[in-house]
Amino acid sequence: MQLVNIGFGNMISAERVLSVVSPDSAPIKRLIQEARERAMLIDASYGRKTRAVILMDTDHVVLAAITPQVIAKRMSDKPDESYLCEDEEA
C-alpha cells in the first residue's frame, strides 16, 4: 500500500483515490457540502485555504491545503519518497 502525504503529516492511500480536483466549481462545492452532511468529509487542511479535494473510493471526501498538481506529483513519485516531501504551500 502506497501512502501519499497530503500535507501536515496527513497520509492517504494512493490505491483508494478516485480523483483529485480543484474546489472552485459549484458542483464540487455541492459535493463537499453533501459529504459534510453525511459525515463523510475529512478536513486535512488545518484551517488553511482548501486547494484540493480528494475523492476516495470509500465515498469519503478529503480536503487538502496543497494543490492537485502537488498531490499528483507525490502520487507519481516512488513510494519511498512520497512521505519525505514536507514542503506544504502556505
mmCIF file with all atom_site columns, C-alpha atoms in Angstrom, residues 15-66:
data_model
loop_
_atom_site.group_PDB
_atom_site.id
_atom_site.type_symbol
_atom_site.label_atom_id
_atom_site.label_alt_id
_atom_site.label_comp_id
_atom_site.label_asym_id
_atom_site.label_entity_id
_atom_site.label_seq_id
_atom_site.pdbx_PDB_ins_code
_atom_site.Cartn_x
_atom_site.Cartn_y
_atom_site.Cartn_z
_atom_site.occupancy
_atom_site.B_iso_or_equiv
_atom_site.pdbx_formal_charge
_atom_site.auth_seq_id
_atom_site.auth_comp_id
_atom_site.auth_asym_id
_atom_site.auth_atom_id
_atom_site.pdbx_PDB_model_num
ATOM 1  C CA . GLU A 1 15 ? -4.891  2.975  -4.240 1.00 0.00 ? 15 GLU A CA 1
ATOM 2  C CA . ARG A 1 16 ? -8.124  4.421  -2.794 1.00 0.00 ? 16 ARG A CA 1
ATOM 3  C CA . VAL A 1 17 ? -8.002  7.770  -4.660 1.00 0.00 ? 17 VAL A CA 1
ATOM 4  C CA . LEU A 1 18 ? -10.525 8.198  -7.474 1.00 0.00 ? 18 LEU A CA 1
ATOM 5  C CA . SER A 1 19 ? -9.684  11.801 -8.369 1.00 0.00 ? 19 SER A CA 1
ATOM 6  C CA . VAL A 1 20 ? -8.041  14.974 -7.133 1.00 0.00 ? 20 VAL A CA 1
ATOM 7  C CA . VAL A 1 21 ? -9.855  18.146 -8.175 1.00 0.00 ? 21 VAL A CA 1
ATOM 8  C CA . SER A 1 22 ? -9.861  21.873 -7.548 1.00 0.00 ? 22 SER A CA 1
ATOM 9  C CA . PRO A 1 23 ? -12.528 23.118 -5.097 1.00 0.00 ? 23 PRO A CA 1
ATOM 10 C CA . ASP A 1 24 ? -13.577 26.136 -7.170 1.00 0.00 ? 24 ASP A CA 1
ATOM 11 C CA . SER A 1 25 ? -16.539 24.850 -9.186 1.00 0.00 ? 25 SER A CA 1
ATOM 12 C CA . ALA A 1 26 ? -20.127 24.838 -7.927 1.00 0.00 ? 26 ALA A CA 1
ATOM 13 C CA . PRO A 1 27 ? -20.587 21.049 -8.353 1.00 0.00 ? 27 PRO A CA 1
ATOM 14 C CA . ILE A 1 28 ? -17.511 20.354 -6.210 1.00 0.00 ? 28 ILE A CA 1
ATOM 15 C CA . LYS A 1 29 ? -18.744 22.802 -3.552 1.00 0.00 ? 29 LYS A CA 1
ATOM 16 C CA . ARG A 1 30 ? -22.078 20.925 -3.504 1.00 0.00 ? 30 ARG A CA 1
ATOM 17 C CA . LEU A 1 31 ? -20.225 17.619 -3.246 1.00 0.00 ? 31 LEU A CA 1
ATOM 18 C CA . ILE A 1 32 ? -18.279 18.951 -0.233 1.00 0.00 ? 32 ILE A CA 1
ATOM 19 C CA . GLN A 1 33 ? -21.480 20.139 1.450  1.00 0.00 ? 33 GLN A CA 1
ATOM 20 C CA . GLU A 1 34 ? -23.213 16.799 0.842  1.00 0.00 ? 34 GLU A CA 1
ATOM 21 C CA . ALA A 1 35 ? -20.213 14.915 2.253  1.00 0.00 ? 35 ALA A CA 1
ATOM 22 C CA . ARG A 1 36 ? -20.271 17.170 5.324  1.00 0.00 ? 36 ARG A CA 1
ATOM 23 C CA . GLU A 1 37 ? -23.972 16.434 5.869  1.00 0.00 ? 37 GLU A CA 1
ATOM 24 C CA . ARG A 1 38 ? -23.348 12.660 5.545  1.00 0.00 ? 38 ARG A CA 1
ATOM 25 C CA . ALA A 1 39 ? -20.345 12.850 7.920  1.00 0.00 ? 39 ALA A CA 1
ATOM 26 C CA . MET A 1 40 ? -18.040 11.627 5.128  1.00 0.00 ? 40 MET A CA 1
ATOM 27 C CA . LEU A 1 41 ? -15.876 14.786 4.951  1.00 0.00 ? 41 LEU A CA 1
ATOM 28 C CA . ILE A 1 42 ? -12.291 14.713 6.220  1.00 0.00 ? 42 ILE A CA 1
ATOM 29 C CA . ASP A 1 43 ? -10.778 18.186 6.538  1.00 0.00 ? 43 ASP A CA 1
ATOM 30 C CA . ALA A 1 44 ? -6.993  17.805 6.398  1.00 0.00 ? 44 ALA A CA 1
ATOM 31 C CA . SER A 1 45 ? -6.412  21.470 5.530  1.00 0.00 ? 45 SER A CA 1
ATOM 32 C CA . TYR A 1 46 ? -5.838  22.505 9.179  1.00 0.00 ? 46 TYR A CA 1
ATOM 33 C CA . GLY A 1 47 ? -7.794  25.726 8.724  1.00 0.00 ? 47 GLY A CA 1
ATOM 34 C CA . ARG A 1 48 ? -5.877  26.785 5.644  1.00 0.00 ? 48 ARG A CA 1
ATOM 35 C CA . LYS A 1 49 ? -7.474  27.522 2.300  1.00 0.00 ? 49 LYS A CA 1
ATOM 36 C CA . THR A 1 50 ? -8.646  24.332 0.595  1.00 0.00 ? 50 THR A CA 1
ATOM 37 C CA . ARG A 1 51 ? -6.717  23.900 -2.646 1.00 0.00 ? 51 ARG A CA 1
ATOM 38 C CA . ALA A 1 52 ? -7.535  20.278 -3.457 1.00 0.00 ? 52 ALA A CA 1
ATOM 39 C CA . VAL A 1 53 ? -10.499 17.987 -2.981 1.00 0.00 ? 53 VAL A CA 1
ATOM 40 C CA . ILE A 1 54 ? -9.672  14.280 -2.989 1.00 0.00 ? 54 ILE A CA 1
ATOM 41 C CA . LEU A 1 55 ? -12.460 11.846 -3.823 1.00 0.00 ? 55 LEU A CA 1
ATOM 42 C CA . MET A 1 56 ? -11.934 8.383  -2.377 1.00 0.00 ? 56 MET A CA 1
ATOM 43 C CA . ASP A 1 57 ? -13.472 5.055  -3.417 1.00 0.00 ? 57 ASP A CA 1
ATOM 44 C CA . THR A 1 58 ? -14.844 4.722  0.132  1.00 0.00 ? 58 THR A CA 1
ATOM 45 C CA . ASP A 1 59 ? -17.152 7.686  -0.593 1.00 0.00 ? 59 ASP A CA 1
ATOM 46 C CA . HIS A 1 60 ? -15.057 9.943  1.663  1.00 0.00 ? 60 HIS A CA 1
ATOM 47 C CA . VAL A 1 61 ? -14.165 13.454 0.538  1.00 0.00 ? 61 VAL A CA 1
ATOM 48 C CA . VAL A 1 62 ? -10.817 14.772 1.782  1.00 0.00 ? 62 VAL A CA 1
ATOM 49 C CA . LEU A 1 63 ? -9.877  18.461 1.789  1.00 0.00 ? 63 LEU A CA 1
ATOM 50 C CA . ALA A 1 64 ? -6.194  19.382 1.471  1.00 0.00 ? 64 ALA A CA 1
ATOM 51 C CA . ALA A 1 65 ? -4.294  22.672 1.609  1.00 0.00 ? 65 ALA A CA 1
ATOM 52 C CA . ILE A 1 66 ? -1.905  21.731 -1.211 1.00 0.00 ? 66 ILE A CA 1
#
